[in-house]
PDB file of C-alpha atoms in Angstrom:
ATOM      1  CA  MET N   1       4.500 -46.889-221.852  1.00 53.00           C
ATOM      2  CA  ALA N   2       5.235 -43.201-222.014  1.00 57.00           C
ATOM      3  CA  GLN N   3       7.133 -42.945-218.863  1.00 64.00           C
ATOM      4  CA  TYR N   4       9.032 -45.720-219.582  1.00 76.00           C
ATOM      5  CA  ASP N   5       9.838 -45.055-223.053  1.00 80.00           C
ATOM      6  CA  GLU N   6      12.331 -42.592-223.236  1.00 77.00           C
ATOM      7  CA  ILE N   7      14.710 -44.257-220.498  1.00 83.00           C
ATOM      8  CA  VAL N   8      14.317 -47.644-222.461  1.00 89.00           C
ATOM      9  CA  LYS N   9      15.150 -45.973-225.835  1.00 87.00           C
ATOM     10  CA  HIS N  10      18.358 -44.353-223.923  1.00 84.00           C
ATOM     11  CA  LEU N  11      19.577 -47.562-222.672  1.00 90.00           C
ATOM     12  CA  MET N  12      18.955 -49.563-226.063  1.00 92.00           C
ATOM     13  CA  HIS N  13      21.018 -47.088-227.859  1.00 89.00           C
ATOM     14  CA  ARG N  14      23.601 -46.647-225.243  1.00 89.00           C
ATOM     15  CA  TYR N  15      24.064 -50.407-224.579  1.00 93.00           C
ATOM     16  CA  ALA N  16      23.118 -51.499-228.269  1.00 94.00           C
ATOM     17  CA  ASP N  17      25.572 -54.633-228.063  1.00 94.00           C
ATOM     18  CA  ALA N  18      23.830 -55.931-224.939  1.00 95.00           C
ATOM     19  CA  PHE N  19      20.612 -55.804-226.493  1.00 95.00           C
ATOM     20  CA  ALA N  20      21.372 -57.271-229.392  1.00 96.00           C
ATOM     21  CA  MET N  21      23.272 -60.222-227.508  1.00 95.00           C
ATOM     22  CA  LEU N  22      19.963 -60.662-225.882  1.00 95.00           C
ATOM     23  CA  SER N  23      17.885 -60.570-228.937  1.00 95.00           C
ATOM     24  CA  PHE N  24      20.228 -63.116-230.714  1.00 95.00           C
ATOM     25  CA  GLY N  25      21.154 -64.875-227.462  1.00 92.00           C
ATOM     26  CA  THR N  26      24.583 -65.250-228.500  1.00 91.00           C
ATOM     27  CA  PRO N  27      27.584 -62.794-227.749  1.00 91.00           C
ATOM     28  CA  ASP N  28      28.670 -63.436-231.714  1.00 92.00           C
ATOM     29  CA  VAL N  29      27.022 -60.175-233.122  1.00 94.00           C
ATOM     30  CA  GLN N  30      28.223 -56.812-233.609  1.00 95.00           C
ATOM     31  CA  VAL N  31      26.079 -53.626-233.746  1.00 96.00           C
ATOM     32  CA  LEU N  32      27.269 -51.713-236.764  1.00 95.00           C
ATOM     33  CA  GLU N  33      24.964 -48.384-236.940  1.00 93.00           C
ATOM     34  CA  THR N  34      21.763 -47.498-235.087  1.00 91.00           C
ATOM     35  CA  LEU N  35      18.926 -46.594-237.791  1.00 88.00           C
ATOM     36  CA  ASP N  36      16.378 -43.797-237.819  1.00 70.00           C
ATOM     37  CA  THR N  37      13.292 -45.417-236.529  1.00 60.00           C
ATOM     38  CA  GLU N  38      10.808 -43.259-238.525  1.00 52.00           C
ATOM     39  CA  GLN N  39       8.691 -45.362-240.785  1.00 47.00           C
ATOM     40  CA  GLN N  40       6.464 -43.470-243.313  1.00 42.00           C
ATOM     41  CA  THR N  41       3.384 -45.710-243.187  1.00 40.00           C
ATOM     42  CA  VAL N  42      -0.231 -44.544-243.610  1.00 34.00           C
ATOM     43  CA  LYS N  43       0.603 -42.512-240.127  1.00 38.00           C
ATOM     44  CA  VAL N  44       4.046 -41.894-239.211  1.00 36.00           C
ATOM     45  CA  HIS N  45       5.343 -44.224-236.367  1.00 41.00           C
ATOM     46  CA  ARG N  46       8.592 -44.653-234.780  1.00 48.00           C
ATOM     47  CA  ASN N  47       9.420 -48.437-233.917  1.00 52.00           C
ATOM     48  CA  ASP N  48      11.322 -48.573-230.837  1.00 78.00           C
ATOM     49  CA  MET N  49      14.986 -49.545-232.060  1.00 91.00           C
ATOM     50  CA  THR N  50      16.334 -50.823-235.281  1.00 94.00           C
ATOM     51  CA  PHE N  51      20.260 -51.662-235.713  1.00 96.00           C
ATOM     52  CA  LYS N  52      22.613 -52.549-238.428  1.00 96.00           C
ATOM     53  CA  VAL N  53      24.442 -55.515-236.865  1.00 97.00           C
ATOM     54  CA  LEU N  54      26.588 -57.835-238.380  1.00 96.00           C
ATOM     55  CA  TRP N  55      25.503 -61.504-237.076  1.00 95.00           C
ATOM     56  CA  HIS N  56      26.913 -64.825-238.551  1.00 91.00           C
ATOM     57  CA  ASN N  57      29.010 -62.679-241.092  1.00 92.00           C
ATOM     58  CA  GLU N  58      25.893 -61.368-242.549  1.00 96.00           C
ATOM     59  CA  VAL N  59      24.564 -57.716-242.148  1.00 97.00           C
ATOM     60  CA  VAL N  60      21.261 -57.830-241.160  1.00 97.00           C
ATOM     61  CA  LEU N  61      18.536 -55.489-239.392  1.00 97.00           C
ATOM     62  CA  LEU N  62      17.706 -56.257-235.866  1.00 97.00           C
ATOM     63  CA  HIS N  63      14.362 -54.082-234.572  1.00 96.00           C
ATOM     64  CA  ILE N  64      13.146 -54.264-231.150  1.00 96.00           C
ATOM     65  CA  GLU N  65       9.966 -53.441-229.794  1.00 95.00           C
ATOM     66  CA  VAL N  66       9.712 -53.340-226.087  1.00 94.00           C
ATOM     67  CA  GLN N  67       6.131 -53.833-224.452  1.00 93.00           C
ATOM     68  CA  THR N  68       4.915 -52.890-221.070  1.00 91.00           C
ATOM     69  CA  GLU N  69       1.828 -54.722-221.549  1.00 91.00           C
ATOM     70  CA  ASP N  70      -0.058 -56.288-224.536  1.00 92.00           C
ATOM     71  CA  SER N  71      -0.766 -54.396-227.539  1.00 90.00           C
ATOM     72  CA  ARG N  72      -4.084 -53.136-227.671  1.00 85.00           C
ATOM     73  CA  ASP N  73      -4.742 -51.252-231.066  1.00 80.00           C
ATOM     74  CA  LYS N  74      -3.629 -53.803-233.253  1.00 90.00           C
ATOM     75  CA  PRO N  75      -2.280 -57.643-232.638  1.00 94.00           C
ATOM     76  CA  MET N  76       1.242 -57.590-232.070  1.00 96.00           C
ATOM     77  CA  PRO N  77       1.693 -60.125-235.040  1.00 97.00           C
ATOM     78  CA  LEU N  78       0.462 -57.429-237.610  1.00 96.00           C
ATOM     79  CA  ARG N  79       2.592 -54.431-235.832  1.00 94.00           C
ATOM     80  CA  MET N  80       5.468 -56.431-236.193  1.00 96.00           C
ATOM     81  CA  LEU N  81       4.940 -57.548-239.807  1.00 96.00           C
ATOM     82  CA  ALA N  82       4.148 -53.902-240.698  1.00 94.00           C
ATOM     83  CA  TYR N  83       7.366 -52.734-239.104  1.00 94.00           C
ATOM     84  CA  ALA N  84       9.314 -55.635-240.585  1.00 95.00           C
ATOM     85  CA  SER N  85       7.923 -55.291-244.296  1.00 95.00           C
ATOM     86  CA  GLU N  86       8.644 -51.446-244.056  1.00 93.00           C
ATOM     87  CA  LEU N  87      12.057 -52.241-242.880  1.00 94.00           C
ATOM     88  CA  LEU N  88      12.848 -54.698-245.544  1.00 95.00           C
ATOM     89  CA  LEU N  89      11.543 -52.438-248.360  1.00 94.00           C
ATOM     90  CA  ARG N  90      13.502 -49.385-247.245  1.00 93.00           C
ATOM     91  CA  HIS N  91      16.873 -51.147-246.703  1.00 94.00           C
ATOM     92  CA  GLU N  92      16.610 -54.375-248.930  1.00 96.00           C
ATOM     93  CA  LEU N  93      18.452 -56.563-245.710  1.00 96.00           C
ATOM     94  CA  PRO N  94      16.909 -59.233-243.830  1.00 97.00           C
ATOM     95  CA  VAL N  95      15.024 -58.285-240.887  1.00 97.00           C
ATOM     96  CA  TYR N  96      15.078 -60.076-237.581  1.00 97.00           C
ATOM     97  CA  SER N  97      12.565 -58.629-235.216  1.00 97.00           C
ATOM     98  CA  VAL N  98      12.179 -59.028-231.289  1.00 97.00           C
ATOM     99  CA  VAL N  99       9.451 -57.886-228.886  1.00 97.00           C
ATOM    100  CA  ILE N 100      10.636 -57.468-225.200  1.00 96.00           C
ATOM    101  CA  TYR N 101       7.944 -57.542-222.798  1.00 96.00           C
ATOM    102  CA  LEU N 102       8.573 -55.904-219.507  1.00 95.00           C
ATOM    103  CA  SER N 103       5.579 -56.746-217.154  1.00 94.00           C
ATOM    104  CA  PRO N 104       5.183 -60.191-215.720  1.00 93.00           C
ATOM    105  CA  ASN N 105       1.634 -60.753-217.255  1.00 93.00           C
ATOM    106  CA  ALA N 106       2.128 -59.490-220.530  1.00 95.00           C
ATOM    107  CA  GLY N 107       3.402 -61.697-223.851  1.00 96.00           C
ATOM    108  CA  GLN N 108       1.992 -64.703-222.466  1.00 96.00           C
ATOM    109  CA  THR N 109      -0.237 -65.056-225.674  1.00 95.00           C
ATOM    110  CA  ASP N 110       1.891 -63.370-228.322  1.00 97.00           C
ATOM    111  CA  PRO N 111       1.890 -66.273-230.931  1.00 97.00           C
ATOM    112  CA  SER N 112       5.644 -64.837-232.015  1.00 97.00           C
ATOM    113  CA  GLY N 113       4.368 -64.742-235.617  1.00 97.00           C
ATOM    114  CA  TYR N 114       1.821 -64.666-238.067  1.00 96.00           C
ATOM    115  CA  SER N 115       0.407 -66.652-241.133  1.00 95.00           C
ATOM    116  CA  TYR N 116      -2.079 -67.789-243.522  1.00 95.00           C
ATOM    117  CA  GLY N 117      -2.547 -69.508-246.640  1.00 95.00           C
ATOM    118  CA  ASN N 118      -0.855 -72.811-248.249  1.00 90.00           C
ATOM    119  CA  ASP N 119       1.941 -73.806-250.383  1.00 85.00           C
ATOM    120  CA  VAL N 120       0.802 -71.981-253.060  1.00 91.00           C
ATOM    121  CA  PHE N 121      -0.791 -68.926-251.531  1.00 94.00           C
ATOM    122  CA  GLY N 122      -0.104 -67.405-248.242  1.00 94.00           C
ATOM    123  CA  LEU N 123       2.592 -65.745-245.849  1.00 94.00           C
ATOM    124  CA  GLN N 124       4.698 -67.079-243.030  1.00 94.00           C
ATOM    125  CA  TYR N 125       6.389 -64.344-240.559  1.00 96.00           C
ATOM    126  CA  LYS N 126       8.148 -65.374-237.222  1.00 97.00           C
ATOM    127  CA  TYR N 127       9.699 -63.083-234.704  1.00 98.00           C
ATOM    128  CA  GLN N 128      11.347 -63.559-231.382  1.00 97.00           C
ATOM    129  CA  VAL N 129       9.068 -63.124-227.968  1.00 98.00           C
ATOM    130  CA  ILE N 130      11.382 -62.022-224.873  1.00 97.00           C
ATOM    131  CA  ARG N 131       9.641 -62.504-221.746  1.00 97.00           C
ATOM    132  CA  LEU N 132      11.938 -60.664-218.745  1.00 97.00           C
ATOM    133  CA  ALA N 133       9.627 -62.577-216.065  1.00 96.00           C
ATOM    134  CA  ASP N 134      10.857 -65.610-218.083  1.00 96.00           C
ATOM    135  CA  LEU N 135      14.635 -64.914-217.622  1.00 96.00           C
ATOM    136  CA  GLU N 136      17.066 -66.248-214.898  1.00 95.00           C
ATOM    137  CA  GLY N 137      17.880 -62.691-213.500  1.00 94.00           C
ATOM    138  CA  GLU N 138      21.013 -63.945-211.802  1.00 93.00           C
ATOM    139  CA  SER N 139      22.884 -64.739-214.930  1.00 92.00           C
ATOM    140  CA  PHE N 140      22.241 -61.006-215.634  1.00 93.00           C
ATOM    141  CA  LEU N 141      23.625 -59.491-212.901  1.00 90.00           C
ATOM    142  CA  GLU N 142      26.794 -61.643-213.700  1.00 85.00           C
ATOM    143  CA  ALA N 143      27.450 -60.707-217.175  1.00 79.00           C
ATOM    144  CA  ALA N 144      29.969 -58.236-218.304  1.00 74.00           C
ATOM    145  CA  SER N 145      27.504 -55.996-219.752  1.00 84.00           C
ATOM    146  CA  VAL N 146      26.181 -53.419-217.258  1.00 92.00           C
ATOM    147  CA  GLY N 147      23.419 -52.178-219.776  1.00 92.00           C
ATOM    148  CA  LEU N 148      20.817 -54.743-218.867  1.00 95.00           C
ATOM    149  CA  LEU N 149      21.114 -54.010-215.202  1.00 95.00           C
ATOM    150  CA  PRO N 150      18.057 -51.951-214.831  1.00 94.00           C
ATOM    151  CA  PHE N 151      16.169 -54.909-216.349  1.00 96.00           C
ATOM    152  CA  THR N 152      17.092 -57.388-213.787  1.00 96.00           C
ATOM    153  CA  PRO N 153      14.566 -56.414-211.096  1.00 95.00           C
ATOM    154  CA  LEU N 154      12.020 -57.664-213.698  1.00 96.00           C
ATOM    155  CA  MET N 155      13.858 -61.149-214.390  1.00 96.00           C
ATOM    156  CA  LYS N 156      13.229 -64.306-212.228  1.00 95.00           C
ATOM    157  CA  PRO N 157      14.967 -64.128-209.002  1.00 94.00           C
ATOM    158  CA  PRO N 158      17.035 -67.136-207.541  1.00 94.00           C
ATOM    159  CA  GLU N 159      14.797 -69.886-206.527  1.00 93.00           C
ATOM    160  CA  GLY N 160      13.371 -69.577-202.513  1.00 93.00           C
ATOM    161  CA  MET N 161      14.722 -65.853-202.937  1.00 94.00           C
ATOM    162  CA  ASP N 162      11.791 -63.250-201.945  1.00 92.00           C
ATOM    163  CA  ALA N 163      11.019 -60.116-204.207  1.00 90.00           C
ATOM    164  CA  GLU N 164      12.767 -57.762-201.720  1.00 90.00           C
ATOM    165  CA  THR N 165      15.682 -59.672-201.407  1.00 93.00           C
ATOM    166  CA  TRP N 166      16.051 -60.023-205.098  1.00 94.00           C
ATOM    167  CA  LEU N 167      15.419 -56.372-205.662  1.00 92.00           C
ATOM    168  CA  GLU N 168      18.244 -55.420-202.950  1.00 91.00           C
ATOM    169  CA  LYS N 169      20.794 -57.589-204.720  1.00 93.00           C
ATOM    170  CA  CYS N 170      19.970 -55.942-208.153  1.00 93.00           C
ATOM    171  CA  VAL N 171      20.578 -52.350-206.473  1.00 91.00           C
ATOM    172  CA  GLU N 172      23.663 -53.356-205.035  1.00 91.00           C
ATOM    173  CA  LYS N 173      25.259 -54.905-208.091  1.00 93.00           C
ATOM    174  CA  THR N 174      24.408 -51.964-210.025  1.00 91.00           C
ATOM    175  CA  VAL N 175      25.947 -49.716-207.064  1.00 89.00           C
ATOM    176  CA  ALA N 176      29.023 -51.753-207.019  1.00 90.00           C
ATOM    177  CA  ALA N 177      29.446 -51.680-211.198  1.00 91.00           C
ATOM    178  CA  PRO N 178      32.619 -50.348-212.704  1.00 90.00           C
ATOM    179  CA  VAL N 179      31.284 -47.162-214.066  1.00 89.00           C
ATOM    180  CA  ASP N 180      31.563 -43.542-213.250  1.00 86.00           C
ATOM    181  CA  SER N 181      29.177 -41.530-211.252  1.00 82.00           C
ATOM    182  CA  GLN N 182      27.075 -40.245-214.193  1.00 80.00           C
ATOM    183  CA  THR N 183      26.616 -43.783-215.798  1.00 85.00           C
ATOM    184  CA  ARG N 184      25.536 -45.160-212.223  1.00 86.00           C
ATOM    185  CA  GLY N 185      23.069 -42.613-211.808  1.00 84.00           C
ATOM    186  CA  THR N 186      21.328 -43.333-214.987  1.00 84.00           C
ATOM    187  CA  LEU N 187      21.383 -47.135-214.510  1.00 89.00           C
ATOM    188  CA  LEU N 188      20.130 -46.243-210.846  1.00 87.00           C
ATOM    189  CA  PHE N 189      17.359 -44.161-212.172  1.00 84.00           C
ATOM    190  CA  ALA N 190      16.341 -46.522-215.023  1.00 88.00           C
ATOM    191  CA  MET N 191      16.001 -49.179-212.331  1.00 89.00           C
ATOM    192  CA  THR N 192      14.102 -47.163-210.277  1.00 86.00           C
ATOM    193  CA  THR N 193      11.506 -46.390-213.327  1.00 85.00           C
ATOM    194  CA  LEU N 194      11.624 -49.949-214.630  1.00 91.00           C
ATOM    195  CA  SER N 195      10.975 -51.578-211.087  1.00 90.00           C
ATOM    196  CA  SER N 196       8.003 -49.733-210.521  1.00 86.00           C
ATOM    197  CA  LEU N 197       6.124 -52.071-212.823  1.00 89.00           C
ATOM    198  CA  VAL N 198       6.499 -54.903-210.370  1.00 88.00           C
ATOM    199  CA  HIS N 199       7.975 -53.820-207.125  1.00 85.00           C
ATOM    200  CA  ASP N 200       6.797 -51.561-203.988  1.00 79.00           C
ATOM    201  CA  LEU N 201       8.568 -48.132-204.704  1.00 76.00           C
ATOM    202  CA  THR N 202       8.565 -47.090-200.768  1.00 79.00           C
ATOM    203  CA  PHE N 203      10.977 -49.738-200.571  1.00 79.00           C
ATOM    204  CA  LEU N 204      12.878 -49.109-203.496  1.00 77.00           C
ATOM    205  CA  GLN N 205      13.497 -45.395-202.740  1.00 74.00           C
ATOM    206  CA  ARG N 206      15.112 -46.718-199.391  1.00 77.00           C
ATOM    207  CA  LEU N 207      17.719 -48.564-201.318  1.00 77.00           C
ATOM    208  CA  ILE N 208      18.370 -46.147-204.012  1.00 75.00           C
ATOM    209  CA  SER N 209      18.731 -42.445-202.355  1.00 66.00           C
ATOM    210  CA  GLU N 210      18.438 -39.182-204.092  1.00 57.00           C
ATOM    211  CA  GLU N 211      22.042 -38.951-203.539  1.00 51.00           C
ATOM    212  CA  MET N 212      22.964 -41.868-205.815  1.00 59.00           C
ATOM    213  CA  MET N 213      21.118 -40.281-208.920  1.00 55.00           C
ATOM    214  CA  ARG N 214      22.338 -36.898-208.272  1.00 55.00           C
ATOM    215  CA  GLU N 215      24.784 -36.851-211.161  1.00 51.00           C
ATOM    216  CA  PHE N 216      22.360 -37.585-213.839  1.00 53.00           C
ATOM    217  CA  PRO N 217      21.948 -35.369-216.480  1.00 53.00           C
ATOM    218  CA  PHE N 218      19.309 -37.594-218.487  1.00 53.00           C
ATOM    219  CA  ILE N 219      16.826 -36.748-215.542  1.00 53.00           C
ATOM    220  CA  GLU N 220      16.919 -33.212-217.153  1.00 56.00           C
ATOM    221  CA  HIS N 221      16.663 -34.721-220.748  1.00 55.00           C
ATOM    222  CA  LEU N 222      13.493 -36.598-219.517  1.00 54.00           C
ATOM    223  CA  LYS N 223      11.934 -33.509-218.293  1.00 56.00           C
ATOM    224  CA  GLN N 224      12.477 -31.670-221.203  1.00 61.00           C
ATOM    225  CA  GLN N 225      11.535 -34.056-223.430  1.00 61.00           C
ATOM    226  CA  GLY N 226       8.124 -34.739-221.367  1.00 60.00           C
ATOM    227  CA  ALA N 227       7.503 -30.915-221.478  1.00 67.00           C
ATOM    228  CA  ARG N 228       8.186 -30.999-225.420  1.00 71.00           C
ATOM    229  CA  GLU N 229       5.400 -33.808-225.734  1.00 73.00           C
ATOM    230  CA  ASN N 230       2.915 -31.992-223.710  1.00 73.00           C
ATOM    231  CA  SER N 231       3.459 -29.233-226.012  1.00 79.00           C
ATOM    232  CA  ILE N 232       2.849 -31.000-229.243  1.00 81.00           C
ATOM    233  CA  ASN N 233       0.018 -32.870-227.513  1.00 78.00           C
ATOM    234  CA  ASN N 234      -1.762 -29.208-226.415  1.00 81.00           C
ATOM    235  CA  ILE N 235      -1.227 -27.880-229.990  1.00 86.00           C
ATOM    236  CA  GLN N 236      -2.740 -30.893-231.399  1.00 82.00           C
ATOM    237  CA  SER N 237      -5.705 -30.832-229.179  1.00 82.00           C
ATOM    238  CA  VAL N 238      -6.322 -27.590-229.941  1.00 85.00           C
ATOM    239  CA  LEU N 239      -6.744 -27.830-233.642  1.00 85.00           C
ATOM    240  CA  THR N 240      -8.693 -30.851-233.218  1.00 83.00           C
ATOM    241  CA  THR N 241     -10.695 -29.222-231.218  1.00 83.00           C
ATOM    242  CA  ARG N 242     -11.591 -25.860-233.084  1.00 84.00           C
ATOM    243  CA  PHE N 243     -11.631 -27.954-236.347  1.00 84.00           C
ATOM    244  CA  PRO N 244     -12.927 -31.219-235.553  1.00 82.00           C
ATOM    245  CA  GLN N 245     -13.749 -31.994-239.646  1.00 75.00           C
ATOM    246  CA  SER N 246      -9.928 -31.380-240.346  1.00 78.00           C
ATOM    247  CA  ASP N 247      -7.076 -33.781-240.419  1.00 72.00           C
ATOM    248  CA  VAL N 248      -4.384 -32.376-237.967  1.00 71.00           C
ATOM    249  CA  GLN N 249      -2.240 -35.554-238.492  1.00 66.00           C
ATOM    250  CA  GLY N 250      -0.350 -34.158-241.261  1.00 67.00           C
ATOM    251  CA  ILE N 251       1.014 -31.789-238.635  1.00 76.00           C
ATOM    252  CA  GLU N 252       2.050 -34.135-236.246  1.00 71.00           C
ATOM    253  CA  HIS N 253       5.074 -35.147-238.434  1.00 69.00           C
ATOM    254  CA  ALA N 254       6.294 -31.486-238.603  1.00 75.00           C
ATOM    255  CA  LEU N 255       5.808 -30.871-234.789  1.00 80.00           C
ATOM    256  CA  GLU N 256       8.011 -34.089-233.827  1.00 73.00           C
ATOM    257  CA  SER N 257      11.101 -32.261-235.751  1.00 73.00           C
ATOM    258  CA  ILE N 258      11.091 -29.242-233.237  1.00 80.00           C
ATOM    259  CA  GLN N 259      13.078 -29.444-230.131  1.00 73.00           C
ATOM    260  CA  ASP N 260      12.785 -25.710-229.104  1.00 78.00           C
ATOM    261  CA  LEU N 261      10.317 -25.225-226.147  1.00 77.00           C
ATOM    262  CA  GLU N 262       9.891 -21.851-226.643  1.00 81.00           C
ATOM    263  CA  TYR N 263       9.347 -22.151-230.065  1.00 84.00           C
ATOM    264  CA  LEU N 264       6.472 -24.995-229.464  1.00 83.00           C
ATOM    265  CA  SER N 265       4.950 -22.306-227.035  1.00 82.00           C
ATOM    266  CA  THR N 266       4.784 -19.752-229.712  1.00 85.00           C
ATOM    267  CA  LEU N 267       2.889 -22.572-231.827  1.00 86.00           C
ATOM    268  CA  LEU N 268       0.391 -23.275-229.365  1.00 84.00           C
ATOM    269  CA  LEU N 269      -0.648 -19.476-229.163  1.00 84.00           C
ATOM    270  CA  THR N 270      -0.535 -19.659-233.270  1.00 87.00           C
ATOM    271  CA  ALA N 271      -2.754 -22.700-233.050  1.00 85.00           C
ATOM    272  CA  ILE N 272      -5.579 -20.752-230.912  1.00 85.00           C
ATOM    273  CA  ASP N 273      -5.545 -17.761-233.272  1.00 85.00           C
ATOM    274  CA  THR N 274      -4.958 -19.518-236.648  1.00 88.00           C
ATOM    275  CA  PRO N 275      -8.371 -19.156-238.837  1.00 88.00           C
ATOM    276  CA  SER N 276      -7.656 -22.884-240.263  1.00 87.00           C
ATOM    277  CA  VAL N 277      -5.618 -25.893-240.023  1.00 84.00           C
ATOM    278  CA  GLU N 278      -4.106 -25.031-243.387  1.00 85.00           C
ATOM    279  CA  VAL N 279      -3.008 -21.697-242.703  1.00 87.00           C
ATOM    280  CA  PHE N 280      -1.111 -23.382-239.372  1.00 86.00           C
ATOM    281  CA  LEU N 281       0.355 -25.666-241.484  1.00 82.00           C
ATOM    282  CA  GLN N 282       1.497 -23.056-243.938  1.00 82.00           C
ATOM    283  CA  GLU N 283       2.903 -21.048-241.141  1.00 79.00           C
ATOM    284  CA  LEU N 284       4.693 -23.951-239.609  1.00 78.00           C
ATOM    285  CA  ASN N 285       6.281 -24.721-243.142  1.00 72.00           C
ATOM    286  CA  GLY N 286       7.250 -21.154-243.641  1.00 67.00           C
ATOM    287  CA  SER N 287       9.208 -20.645-240.641  1.00 60.00           C
ATOM    288  CA  GLU N 288      10.882 -23.957-241.154  1.00 56.00           C
ATOM    289  CA  THR N 289      12.302 -22.638-244.416  1.00 48.00           C
TER     290      THR N 289
END
């Protein structure tokens, strides 16, 4: 999921209204605000996207998780329940949750909820499951919003149309979208990244040239983000290897707030030389004040 995560979140943030309409199945929804996705559970975790929206004249929260495949660590219903519970506790607003599955084989057994007990004791929790492979892609090609165009190659093509013809149609529609060149580059790069889940990249690269994506500043952002994540992982790996009996999870949150790659490189050298995790954390906290 890592190679898709940043571009999906970028699209959801930029085209929040389109994803809200997809989630609720109606244009009668308005995104008011994008909320911080960090949730302070037993371990700090970021859900994919949470929006404050106006739906049926009521302010509610829309929480969207995007999955390339089925959840492995924990069953998806339990994960969704945990996210929704934390959001409800923090904001005291109704929470409507959605899981969007990208890969065609993912989400087929997702029960879209979790329940136990009876009328006296128990719990019943429901969320929406959207499998892109089940959606009629042509309707999204004709929709007014361009934000979902990168996802159309993962959707169902018109009956009788083969995969290559469908992919070509998706690219043509995106190239012709009424947007500026940088936005078009963003959409095409996102389409290339997401299409690799189900389509032949060789054919796709013939359809989308590098020239089409040249004016695309988000590529540099992704490179920076990848380098940043590698630096953070390297710091944690060094500390875990040197101090296997120590808990380094507490450091993760502090590192996640650092954007400066040069500073992260310095912290890696500090991690190699530090006498203990506690000393490293003290130096880290001291440098932030």
